Short mmCIF file of C-alpha atoms in Angstrom, two decimals:
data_model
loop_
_atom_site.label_atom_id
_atom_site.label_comp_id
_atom_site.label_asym_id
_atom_site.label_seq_id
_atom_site.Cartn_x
_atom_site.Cartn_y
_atom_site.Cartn_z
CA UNK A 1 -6.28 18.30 10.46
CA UNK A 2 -4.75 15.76 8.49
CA UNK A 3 -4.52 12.22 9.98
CA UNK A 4 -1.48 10.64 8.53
CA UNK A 5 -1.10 8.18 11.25
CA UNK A 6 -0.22 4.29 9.96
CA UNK A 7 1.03 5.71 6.76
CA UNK A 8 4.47 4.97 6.17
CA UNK A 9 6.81 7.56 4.07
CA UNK A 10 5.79 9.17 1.37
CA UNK A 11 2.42 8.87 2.05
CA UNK A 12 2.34 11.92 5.20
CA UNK A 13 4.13 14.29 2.70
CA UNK A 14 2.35 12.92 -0.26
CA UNK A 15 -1.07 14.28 1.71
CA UNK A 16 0.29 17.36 2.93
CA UNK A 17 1.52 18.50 -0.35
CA UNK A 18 -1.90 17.89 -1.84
CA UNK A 19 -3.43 20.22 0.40
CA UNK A 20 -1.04 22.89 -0.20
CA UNK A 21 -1.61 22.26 -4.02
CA UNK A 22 -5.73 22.67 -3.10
CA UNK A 23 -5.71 25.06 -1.45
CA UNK A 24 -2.69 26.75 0.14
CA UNK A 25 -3.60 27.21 3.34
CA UNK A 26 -2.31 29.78 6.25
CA UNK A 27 -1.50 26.96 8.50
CA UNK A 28 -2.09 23.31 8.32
CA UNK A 29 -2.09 20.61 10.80
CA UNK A 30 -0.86 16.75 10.18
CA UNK A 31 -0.53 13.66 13.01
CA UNK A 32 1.83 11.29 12.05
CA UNK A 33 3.10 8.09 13.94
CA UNK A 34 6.31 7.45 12.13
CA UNK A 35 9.68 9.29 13.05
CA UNK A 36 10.30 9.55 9.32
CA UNK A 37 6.91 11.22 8.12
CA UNK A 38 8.26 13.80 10.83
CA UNK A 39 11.48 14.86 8.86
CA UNK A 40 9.84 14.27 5.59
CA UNK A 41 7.45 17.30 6.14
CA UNK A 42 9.85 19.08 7.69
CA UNK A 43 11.53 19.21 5.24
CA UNK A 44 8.49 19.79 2.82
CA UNK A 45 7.51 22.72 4.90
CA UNK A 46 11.24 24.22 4.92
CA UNK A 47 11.08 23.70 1.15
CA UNK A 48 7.58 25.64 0.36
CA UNK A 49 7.92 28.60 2.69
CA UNK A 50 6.34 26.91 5.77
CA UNK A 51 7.83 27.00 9.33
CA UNK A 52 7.39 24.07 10.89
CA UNK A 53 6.56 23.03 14.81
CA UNK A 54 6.71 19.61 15.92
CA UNK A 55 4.78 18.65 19.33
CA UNK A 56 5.46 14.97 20.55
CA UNK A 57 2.01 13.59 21.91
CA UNK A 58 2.99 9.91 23.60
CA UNK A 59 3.96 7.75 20.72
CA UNK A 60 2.95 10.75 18.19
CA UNK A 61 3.38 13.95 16.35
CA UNK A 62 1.40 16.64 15.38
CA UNK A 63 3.11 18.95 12.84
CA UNK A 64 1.40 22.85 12.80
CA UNK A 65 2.73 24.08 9.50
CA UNK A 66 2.45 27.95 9.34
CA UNK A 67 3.51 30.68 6.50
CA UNK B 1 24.24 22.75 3.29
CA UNK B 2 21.81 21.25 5.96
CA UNK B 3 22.85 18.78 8.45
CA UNK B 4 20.39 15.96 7.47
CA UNK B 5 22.01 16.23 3.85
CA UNK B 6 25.40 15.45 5.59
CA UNK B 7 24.07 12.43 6.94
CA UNK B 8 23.08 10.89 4.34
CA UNK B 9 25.96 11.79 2.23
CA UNK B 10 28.12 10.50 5.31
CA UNK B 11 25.78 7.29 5.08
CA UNK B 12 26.23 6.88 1.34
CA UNK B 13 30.09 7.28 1.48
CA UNK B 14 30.25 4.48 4.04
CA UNK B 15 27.93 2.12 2.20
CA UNK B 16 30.70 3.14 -0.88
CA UNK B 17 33.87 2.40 0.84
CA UNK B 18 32.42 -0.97 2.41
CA UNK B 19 30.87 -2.12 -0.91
CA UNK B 20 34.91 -1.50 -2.30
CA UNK B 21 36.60 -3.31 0.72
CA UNK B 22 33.98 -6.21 0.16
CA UNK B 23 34.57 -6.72 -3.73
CA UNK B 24 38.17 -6.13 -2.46
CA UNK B 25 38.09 -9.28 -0.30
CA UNK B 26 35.84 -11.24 -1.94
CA UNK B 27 32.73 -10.84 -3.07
CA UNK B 28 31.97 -11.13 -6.47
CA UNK B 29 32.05 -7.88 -9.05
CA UNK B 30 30.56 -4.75 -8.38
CA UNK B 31 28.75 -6.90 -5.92
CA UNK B 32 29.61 -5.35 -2.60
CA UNK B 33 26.20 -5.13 -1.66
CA UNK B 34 22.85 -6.11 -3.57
CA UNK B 35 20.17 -6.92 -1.51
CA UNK B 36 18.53 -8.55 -4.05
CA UNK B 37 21.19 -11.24 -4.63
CA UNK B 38 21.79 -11.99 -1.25
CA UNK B 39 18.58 -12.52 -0.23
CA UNK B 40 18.43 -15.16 -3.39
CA UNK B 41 21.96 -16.65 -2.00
CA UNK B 42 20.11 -17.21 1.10
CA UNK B 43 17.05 -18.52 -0.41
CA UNK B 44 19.38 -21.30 -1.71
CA UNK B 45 21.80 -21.50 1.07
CA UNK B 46 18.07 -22.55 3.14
CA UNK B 47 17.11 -24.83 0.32
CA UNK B 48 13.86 -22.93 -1.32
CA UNK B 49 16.00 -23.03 -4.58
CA UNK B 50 18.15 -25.44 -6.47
CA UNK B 51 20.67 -23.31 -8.21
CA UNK B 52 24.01 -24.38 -6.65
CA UNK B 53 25.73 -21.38 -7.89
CA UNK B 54 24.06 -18.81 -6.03
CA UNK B 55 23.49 -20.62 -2.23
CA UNK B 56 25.11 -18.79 0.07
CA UNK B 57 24.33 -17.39 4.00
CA UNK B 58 24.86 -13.45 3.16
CA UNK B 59 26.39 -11.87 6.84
CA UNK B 60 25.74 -8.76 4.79
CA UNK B 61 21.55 -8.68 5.21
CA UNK B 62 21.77 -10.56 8.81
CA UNK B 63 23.79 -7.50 9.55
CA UNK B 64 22.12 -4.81 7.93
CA UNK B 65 18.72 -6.16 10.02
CA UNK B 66 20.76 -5.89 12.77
CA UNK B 67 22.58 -2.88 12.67
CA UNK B 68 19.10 -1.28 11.97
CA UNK B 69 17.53 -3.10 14.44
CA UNK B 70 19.98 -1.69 17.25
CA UNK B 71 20.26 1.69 15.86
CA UNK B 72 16.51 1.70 15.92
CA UNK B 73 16.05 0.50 19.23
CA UNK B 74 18.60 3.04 20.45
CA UNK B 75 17.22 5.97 19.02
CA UNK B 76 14.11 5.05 20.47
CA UNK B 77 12.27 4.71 16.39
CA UNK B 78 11.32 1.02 16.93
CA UNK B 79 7.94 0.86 16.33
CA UNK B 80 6.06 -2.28 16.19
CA UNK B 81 3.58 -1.67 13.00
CA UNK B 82 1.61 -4.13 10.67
CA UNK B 83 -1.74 -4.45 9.28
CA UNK B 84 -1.14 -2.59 5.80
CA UNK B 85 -2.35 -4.68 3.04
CA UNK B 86 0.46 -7.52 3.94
CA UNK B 87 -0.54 -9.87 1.50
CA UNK B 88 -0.03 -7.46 -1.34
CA UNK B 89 3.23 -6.39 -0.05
CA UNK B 90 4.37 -10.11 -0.07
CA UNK B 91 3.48 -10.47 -3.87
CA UNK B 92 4.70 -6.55 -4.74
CA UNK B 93 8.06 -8.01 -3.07
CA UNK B 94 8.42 -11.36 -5.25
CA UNK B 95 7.74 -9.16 -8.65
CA UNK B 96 10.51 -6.50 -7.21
CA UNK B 97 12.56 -9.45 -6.90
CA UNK B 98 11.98 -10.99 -9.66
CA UNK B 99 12.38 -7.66 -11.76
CA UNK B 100 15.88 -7.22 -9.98
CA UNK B 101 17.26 -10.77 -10.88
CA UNK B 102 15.99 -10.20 -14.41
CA UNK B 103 18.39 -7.23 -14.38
CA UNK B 104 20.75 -8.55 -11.93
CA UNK B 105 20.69 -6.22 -9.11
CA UNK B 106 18.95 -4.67 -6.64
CA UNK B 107 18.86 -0.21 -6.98
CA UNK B 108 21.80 -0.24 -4.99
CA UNK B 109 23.93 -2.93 -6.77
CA UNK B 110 22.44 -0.45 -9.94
CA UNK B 111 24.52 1.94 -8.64
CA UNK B 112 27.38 -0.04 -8.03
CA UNK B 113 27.62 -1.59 -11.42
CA UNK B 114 27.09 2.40 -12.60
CA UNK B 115 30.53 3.21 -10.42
CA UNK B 116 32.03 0.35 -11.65
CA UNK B 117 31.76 1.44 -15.18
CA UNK B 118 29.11 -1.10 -16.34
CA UNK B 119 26.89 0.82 -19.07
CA UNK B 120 24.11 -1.82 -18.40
CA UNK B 121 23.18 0.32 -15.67
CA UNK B 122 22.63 2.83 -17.36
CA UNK B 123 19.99 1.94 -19.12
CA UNK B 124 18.88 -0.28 -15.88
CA UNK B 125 18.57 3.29 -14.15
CA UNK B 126 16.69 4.70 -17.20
CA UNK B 127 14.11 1.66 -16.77
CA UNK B 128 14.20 2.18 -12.61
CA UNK B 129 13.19 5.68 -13.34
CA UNK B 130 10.59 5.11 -15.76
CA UNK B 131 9.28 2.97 -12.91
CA UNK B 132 9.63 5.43 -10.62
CA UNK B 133 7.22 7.75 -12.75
CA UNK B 134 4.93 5.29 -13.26
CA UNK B 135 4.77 4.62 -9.86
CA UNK B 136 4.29 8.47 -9.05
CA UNK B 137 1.18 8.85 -11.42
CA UNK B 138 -0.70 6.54 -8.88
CA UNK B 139 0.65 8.23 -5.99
CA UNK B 140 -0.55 11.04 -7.31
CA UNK B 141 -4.29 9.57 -7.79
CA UNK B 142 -4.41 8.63 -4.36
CA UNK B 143 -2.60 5.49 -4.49
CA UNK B 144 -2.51 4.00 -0.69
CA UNK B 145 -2.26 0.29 0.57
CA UNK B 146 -3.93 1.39 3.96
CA UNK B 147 -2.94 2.24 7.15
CA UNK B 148 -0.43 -0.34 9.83
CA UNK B 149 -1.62 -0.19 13.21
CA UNK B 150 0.44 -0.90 16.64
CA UNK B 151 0.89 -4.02 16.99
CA UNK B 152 2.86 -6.32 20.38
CA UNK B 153 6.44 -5.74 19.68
CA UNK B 154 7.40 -9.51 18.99
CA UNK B 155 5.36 -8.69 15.39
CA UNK B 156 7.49 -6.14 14.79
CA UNK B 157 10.40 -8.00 15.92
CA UNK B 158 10.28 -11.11 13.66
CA UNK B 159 12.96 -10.41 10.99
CA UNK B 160 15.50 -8.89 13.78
CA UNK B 161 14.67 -12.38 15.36
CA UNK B 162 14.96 -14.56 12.08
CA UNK B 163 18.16 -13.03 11.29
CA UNK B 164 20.38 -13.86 14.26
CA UNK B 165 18.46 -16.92 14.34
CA UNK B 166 19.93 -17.65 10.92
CA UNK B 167 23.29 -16.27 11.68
CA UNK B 168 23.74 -18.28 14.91
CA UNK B 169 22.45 -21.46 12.93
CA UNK B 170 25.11 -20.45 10.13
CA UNK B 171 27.97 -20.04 12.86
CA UNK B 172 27.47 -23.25 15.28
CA UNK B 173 25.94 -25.81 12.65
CA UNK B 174 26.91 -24.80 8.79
CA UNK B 175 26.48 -28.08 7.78
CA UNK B 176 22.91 -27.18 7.96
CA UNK B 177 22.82 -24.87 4.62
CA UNK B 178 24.11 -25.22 0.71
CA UNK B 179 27.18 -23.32 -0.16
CA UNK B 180 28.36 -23.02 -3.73
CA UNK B 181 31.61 -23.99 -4.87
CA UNK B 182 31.12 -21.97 -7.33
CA UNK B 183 29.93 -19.01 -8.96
CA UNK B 184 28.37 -15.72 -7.52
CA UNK B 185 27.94 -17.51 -4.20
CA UNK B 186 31.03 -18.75 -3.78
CA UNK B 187 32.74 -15.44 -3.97
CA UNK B 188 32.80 -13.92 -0.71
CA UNK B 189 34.23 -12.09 1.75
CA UNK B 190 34.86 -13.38 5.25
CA UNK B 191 32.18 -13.52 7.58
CA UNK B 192 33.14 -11.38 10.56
CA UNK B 193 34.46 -8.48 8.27
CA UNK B 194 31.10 -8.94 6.20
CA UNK B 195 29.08 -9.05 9.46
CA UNK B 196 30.66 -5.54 11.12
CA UNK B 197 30.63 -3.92 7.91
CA UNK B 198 26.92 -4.58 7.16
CA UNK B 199 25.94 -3.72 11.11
CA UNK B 200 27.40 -0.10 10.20
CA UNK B 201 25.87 -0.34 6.81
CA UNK B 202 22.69 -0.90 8.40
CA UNK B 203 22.68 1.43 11.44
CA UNK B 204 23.97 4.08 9.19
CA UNK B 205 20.83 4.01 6.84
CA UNK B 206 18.35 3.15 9.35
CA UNK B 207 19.34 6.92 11.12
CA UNK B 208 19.97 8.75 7.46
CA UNK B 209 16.61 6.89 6.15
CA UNK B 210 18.69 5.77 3.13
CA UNK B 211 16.55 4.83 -0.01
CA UNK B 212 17.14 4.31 -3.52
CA UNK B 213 14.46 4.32 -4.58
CA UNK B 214 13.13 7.77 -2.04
CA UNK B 215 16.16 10.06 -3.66
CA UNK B 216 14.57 9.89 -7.31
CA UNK B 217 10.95 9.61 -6.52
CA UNK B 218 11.32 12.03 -3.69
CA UNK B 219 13.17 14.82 -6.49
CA UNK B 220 10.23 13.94 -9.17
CA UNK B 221 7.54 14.51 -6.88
CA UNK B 222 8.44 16.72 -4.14
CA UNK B 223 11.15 18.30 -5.49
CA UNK B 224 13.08 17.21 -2.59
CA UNK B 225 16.66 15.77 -3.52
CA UNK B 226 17.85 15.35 0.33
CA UNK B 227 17.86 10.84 -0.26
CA UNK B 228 19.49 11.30 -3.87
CA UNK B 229 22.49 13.07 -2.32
CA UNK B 230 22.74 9.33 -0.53
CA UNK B 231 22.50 7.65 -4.47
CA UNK B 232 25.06 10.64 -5.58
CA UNK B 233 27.37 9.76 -2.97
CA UNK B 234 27.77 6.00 -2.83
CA UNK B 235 28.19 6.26 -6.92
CA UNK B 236 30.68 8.68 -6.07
CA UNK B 237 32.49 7.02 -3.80
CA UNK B 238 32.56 3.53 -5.65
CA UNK B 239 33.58 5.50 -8.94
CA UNK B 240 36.63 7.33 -6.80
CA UNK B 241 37.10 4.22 -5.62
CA UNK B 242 37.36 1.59 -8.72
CA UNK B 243 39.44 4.00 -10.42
CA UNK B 244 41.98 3.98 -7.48
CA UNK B 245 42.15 0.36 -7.43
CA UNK B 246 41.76 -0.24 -11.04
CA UNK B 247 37.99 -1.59 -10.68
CA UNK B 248 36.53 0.33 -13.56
CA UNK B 249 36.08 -0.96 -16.85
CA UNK B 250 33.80 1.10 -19.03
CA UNK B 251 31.56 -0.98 -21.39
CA UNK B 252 28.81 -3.20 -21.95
CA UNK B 253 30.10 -6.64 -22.80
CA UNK B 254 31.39 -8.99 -20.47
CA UNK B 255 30.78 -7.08 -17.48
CA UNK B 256 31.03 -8.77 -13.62
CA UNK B 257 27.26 -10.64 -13.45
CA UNK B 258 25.70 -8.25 -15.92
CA UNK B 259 24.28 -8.79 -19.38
CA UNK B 260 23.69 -6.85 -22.28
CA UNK B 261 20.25 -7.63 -22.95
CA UNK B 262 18.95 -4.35 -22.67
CA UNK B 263 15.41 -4.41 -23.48
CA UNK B 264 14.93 -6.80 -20.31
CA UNK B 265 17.76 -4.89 -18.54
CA UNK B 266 15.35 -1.86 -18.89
CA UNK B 267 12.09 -3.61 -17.89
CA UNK B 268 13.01 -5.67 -15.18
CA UNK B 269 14.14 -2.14 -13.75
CA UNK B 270 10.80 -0.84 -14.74
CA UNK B 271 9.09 -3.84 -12.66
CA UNK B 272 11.95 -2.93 -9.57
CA UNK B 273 11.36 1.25 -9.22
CA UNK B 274 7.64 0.92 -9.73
CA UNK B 275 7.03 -2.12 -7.60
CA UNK B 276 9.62 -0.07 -4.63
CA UNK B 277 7.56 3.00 -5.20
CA UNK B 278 3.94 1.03 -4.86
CA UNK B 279 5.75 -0.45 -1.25
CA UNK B 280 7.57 3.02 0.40
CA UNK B 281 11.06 1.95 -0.57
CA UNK B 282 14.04 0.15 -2.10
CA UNK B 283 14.70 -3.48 -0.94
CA UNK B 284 17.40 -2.24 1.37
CA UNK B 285 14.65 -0.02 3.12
CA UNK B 286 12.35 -2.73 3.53
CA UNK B 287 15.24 -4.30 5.60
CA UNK B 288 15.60 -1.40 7.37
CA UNK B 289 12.21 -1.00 8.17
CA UNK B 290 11.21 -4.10 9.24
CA UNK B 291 14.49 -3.88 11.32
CA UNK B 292 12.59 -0.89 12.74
CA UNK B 293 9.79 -2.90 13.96
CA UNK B 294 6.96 -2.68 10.95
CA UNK B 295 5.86 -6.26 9.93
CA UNK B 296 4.66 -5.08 6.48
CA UNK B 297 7.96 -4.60 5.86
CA UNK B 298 9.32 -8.14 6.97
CA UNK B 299 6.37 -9.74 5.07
CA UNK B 300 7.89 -7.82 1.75
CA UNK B 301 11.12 -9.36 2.67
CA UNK B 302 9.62 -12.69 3.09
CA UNK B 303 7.99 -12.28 0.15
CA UNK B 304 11.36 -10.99 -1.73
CA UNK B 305 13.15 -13.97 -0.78
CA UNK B 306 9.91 -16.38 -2.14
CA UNK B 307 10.29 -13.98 -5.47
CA UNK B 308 14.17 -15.31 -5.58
CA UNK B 309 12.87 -18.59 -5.18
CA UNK B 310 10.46 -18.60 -7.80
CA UNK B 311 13.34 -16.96 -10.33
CA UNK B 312 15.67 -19.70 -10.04
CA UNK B 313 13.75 -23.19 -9.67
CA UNK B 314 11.30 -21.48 -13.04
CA UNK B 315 14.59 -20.09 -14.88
CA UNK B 316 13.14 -16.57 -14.38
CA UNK B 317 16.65 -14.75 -13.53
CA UNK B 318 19.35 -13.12 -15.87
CA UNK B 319 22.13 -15.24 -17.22
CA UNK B 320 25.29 -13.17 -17.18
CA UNK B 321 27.32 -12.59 -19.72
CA UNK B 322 30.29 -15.26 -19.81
CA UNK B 323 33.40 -16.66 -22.03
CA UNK B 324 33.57 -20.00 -23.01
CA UNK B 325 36.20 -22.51 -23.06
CA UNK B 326 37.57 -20.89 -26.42
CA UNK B 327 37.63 -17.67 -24.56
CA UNK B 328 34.57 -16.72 -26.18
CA UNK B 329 32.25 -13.89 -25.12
CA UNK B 330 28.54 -15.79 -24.63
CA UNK B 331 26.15 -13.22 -24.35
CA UNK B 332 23.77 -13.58 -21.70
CA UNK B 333 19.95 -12.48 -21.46
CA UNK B 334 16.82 -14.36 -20.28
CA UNK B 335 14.94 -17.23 -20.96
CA UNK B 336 11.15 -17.04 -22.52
CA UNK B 337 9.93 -17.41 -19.15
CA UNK B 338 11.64 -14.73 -17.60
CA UNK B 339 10.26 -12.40 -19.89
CA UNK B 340 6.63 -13.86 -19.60
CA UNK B 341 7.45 -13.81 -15.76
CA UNK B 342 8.18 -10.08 -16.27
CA UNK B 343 4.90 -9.11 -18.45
CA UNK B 344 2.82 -10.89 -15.83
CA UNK B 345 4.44 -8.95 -13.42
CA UNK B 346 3.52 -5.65 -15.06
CA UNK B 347 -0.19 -6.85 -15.15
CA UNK B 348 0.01 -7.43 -11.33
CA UNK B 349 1.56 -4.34 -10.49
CA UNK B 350 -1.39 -2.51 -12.90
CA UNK B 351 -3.89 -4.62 -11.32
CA UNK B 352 -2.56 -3.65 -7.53
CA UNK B 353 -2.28 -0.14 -8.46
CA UNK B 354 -5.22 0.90 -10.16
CA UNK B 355 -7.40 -1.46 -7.47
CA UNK B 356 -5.52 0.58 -4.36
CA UNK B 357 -6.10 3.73 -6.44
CA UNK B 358 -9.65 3.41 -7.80
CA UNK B 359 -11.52 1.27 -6.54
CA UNK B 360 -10.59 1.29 -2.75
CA UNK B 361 -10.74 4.92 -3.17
CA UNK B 362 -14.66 4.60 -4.55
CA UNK B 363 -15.55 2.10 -1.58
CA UNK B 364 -13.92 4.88 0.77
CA UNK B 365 -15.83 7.50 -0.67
CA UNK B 366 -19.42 4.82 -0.41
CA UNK B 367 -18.70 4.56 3.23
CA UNK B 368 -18.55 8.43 3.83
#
């Protein structure tokens, strides 16, 4: 799971795309706090041949990316 | 195309047409927006600098705060955040500053000047991207000044607050502030129009996340060009625009507050897209931003507006290109201490980088 939470844009999408470079996984998860970190990998996700599913949690997201 | 591009193109058309209707009534050339100089305007309109030509109370930043601010607040995204490295926002905001008054404009009056024909831009866009790379290499490496944590919403309110302050203060007792008579901040268009233009301005790229500085960076790294289609369209739409009302003038010499010093056109950029990289966004994001509730953002601000400061009582800022009484082109430029102001600035910016790269990044790893 990657904690993205506090980091403001690009920083989320910055640490999601380093993962994908490492290692490529089958799914990854990311938390973010920020509204724009949310369309940022989104987009990212749309962009690399993940589908992306966004689950509010209070004042929070978690993002499951999946191939 | 996908619906978020539309947005942002619809937000980058609208920042266009109101830049054109501003120069139109007033403001000064190509300068229908730049963050950068109206921020300094204000700096001297409050008194932290002595240059009476550029003292002015912008409407066009109180509004964009508060256009952002309501749109924020409306679409439930205000988010009261602060705690990441503030203090080295503050100083990455005075070099940004002082990097954009070397050139004489902010990214977006960059783009402005482009539309309008002015070929210092050009290479003031070549030196915003080399920034933008440099800036990109430490992202790369792990580059991060830290995490902002929730903080009670007054923090996050404080620049929303200080802006209709300011533009209530500005309204019921001018008498208060400096004004040029004349010069850049003389030229301007009237208030209310400036005011409801800027609160559309500003709602408009607080919901499209509009960023100058995001659309290159963003296509670089990520090869994501969704916030350049924003940079693409306001050029676009100033470009339509000049030529329609006979606003462009292709060349270097003599154009509207512009010079054609081009080494220090080029590095003050440099200073501007790696310093916006280093802090998440342009100088019209950081408005937005802190608009949107994170006090990082209104500390870069503050700290933008000290930078101003600091350019005009030291002489740091670009002298524009003028004509004497002979009708004389006088080339403009900068003054020894603007480029020593720049240099030191690059040294800062290598210092803050490589210390939130490395050496944070060691410590991190220590504590594990």
């Amino acid at each position: 799971m990657i904690d993205a939470r506090g980091l403001l844009c690009p920083m989320p999408v910055v640490m999601v795309q380093k993962e994908v470079k490492k290692s490529a996984p089958a799914t990854i998860e990311v938390l973010v706090d920020d509204p724009c970190a949310v369309d940022n990998i989104e987009r990212f996700a749309y962009n690399n041949g993940y589908k992306a599913e966004v689950t509010a949690q209070g004042s929070e997201w978690k993002l499951t990316l999946s191939k | 195309m996908k619906k978020s591009n539309w947005l942002v193109i619809i937000a980058g058309v609208a920042v266009g047409l109101a830049a054109l209707l501003l120069q139109k009534l007033g403001n000064p050339g190509n300068m229908g927006f730049c963050i950068a100089c109206f921020e300094r305007d204000i700096a001297g309109a409050v008194g932290l600098h002595g240059a009476a030509k550029v003292q002015y109370v912008r409407p066009e930043i109180i509004g964009i705060v508060l256009g952002a601010f309501i749109m924020a607040v409306a679409g439930k995204e205000f988010r009261a955040k602060a705690g990441s490295s503030p203090a080295l926002r503050f100083v990455l905001g005075a070099f940004v500053m002082i990097g954009a008054l070397v050139f004489l404009g902010c990214p977006l009056r960059m783009v402005l000047r482009l539309g309008g024909g002015d070929i210092n831009a050009v290479v003031g866009l070549i030196g915003f991207t080399a920034g933008i790379v440099i800036g990109i290499l430490f992202l790369r490496q792990g580059f991060n000044l830290g995490r902002a944590y929730e903080v009670g919403k007054a923090e996050g309110a404080v620049l929303p607050i200080v802006m209709a302050g300011l533009l209530i203060l500005f309204l019921a007792v001018p008498a208060l502030f400096h004004f040029s008579e004349e010069g850049p901040g003389s030229k301007h268009a009237p208030v209310l129009i400036a005011l409801v233009l800027a609160l559309i301005v500003g709602a408009l790229a607080q919901k499209a996340r509009l960023c100058m500085v995001g659309g290159i960076r963003d296509t670089i790294m990520l090869k994501d060009a969704h916030l350049l289609w924003g940079f693409v369209a306001i050029f676009a739409t100033v470009l339509v625009g000049n030529l329609m009302l006979n606003g462009f003038h292709l060349g270097v010499a003599g154009q509207p507050i512009a010079h054609s010093s081009q080494l220090w056109n080029a590095l003050g950029m440099v200073l501007v897209g790696w310093g916006s990289v280093l802090l998440g966004g342009c100088p019209l994001r950081q408005l937005v931003l802190a608009a949107s509730g994170n006090g990082d953002s209104a500390v870069t601000v503050f700290g933008m507006i000290a930078g101003a400061a600091f350019a005009h009582n030291f002489g740091l800022a670009g002298n524009p290109d003028s004509t004497n009484e002979a009708g004389e082109l006088v080339v403009g430029g900068i003054s020894a201490y603007g480029k020593g102001a720049v240099i030191i600035g690059f040294a800062v910016l290598l210092a803050i980088s490589a210390y939130c790269t490395f050496v944070k990044q060691k410590k991190a790893e220590v504590k594990a």
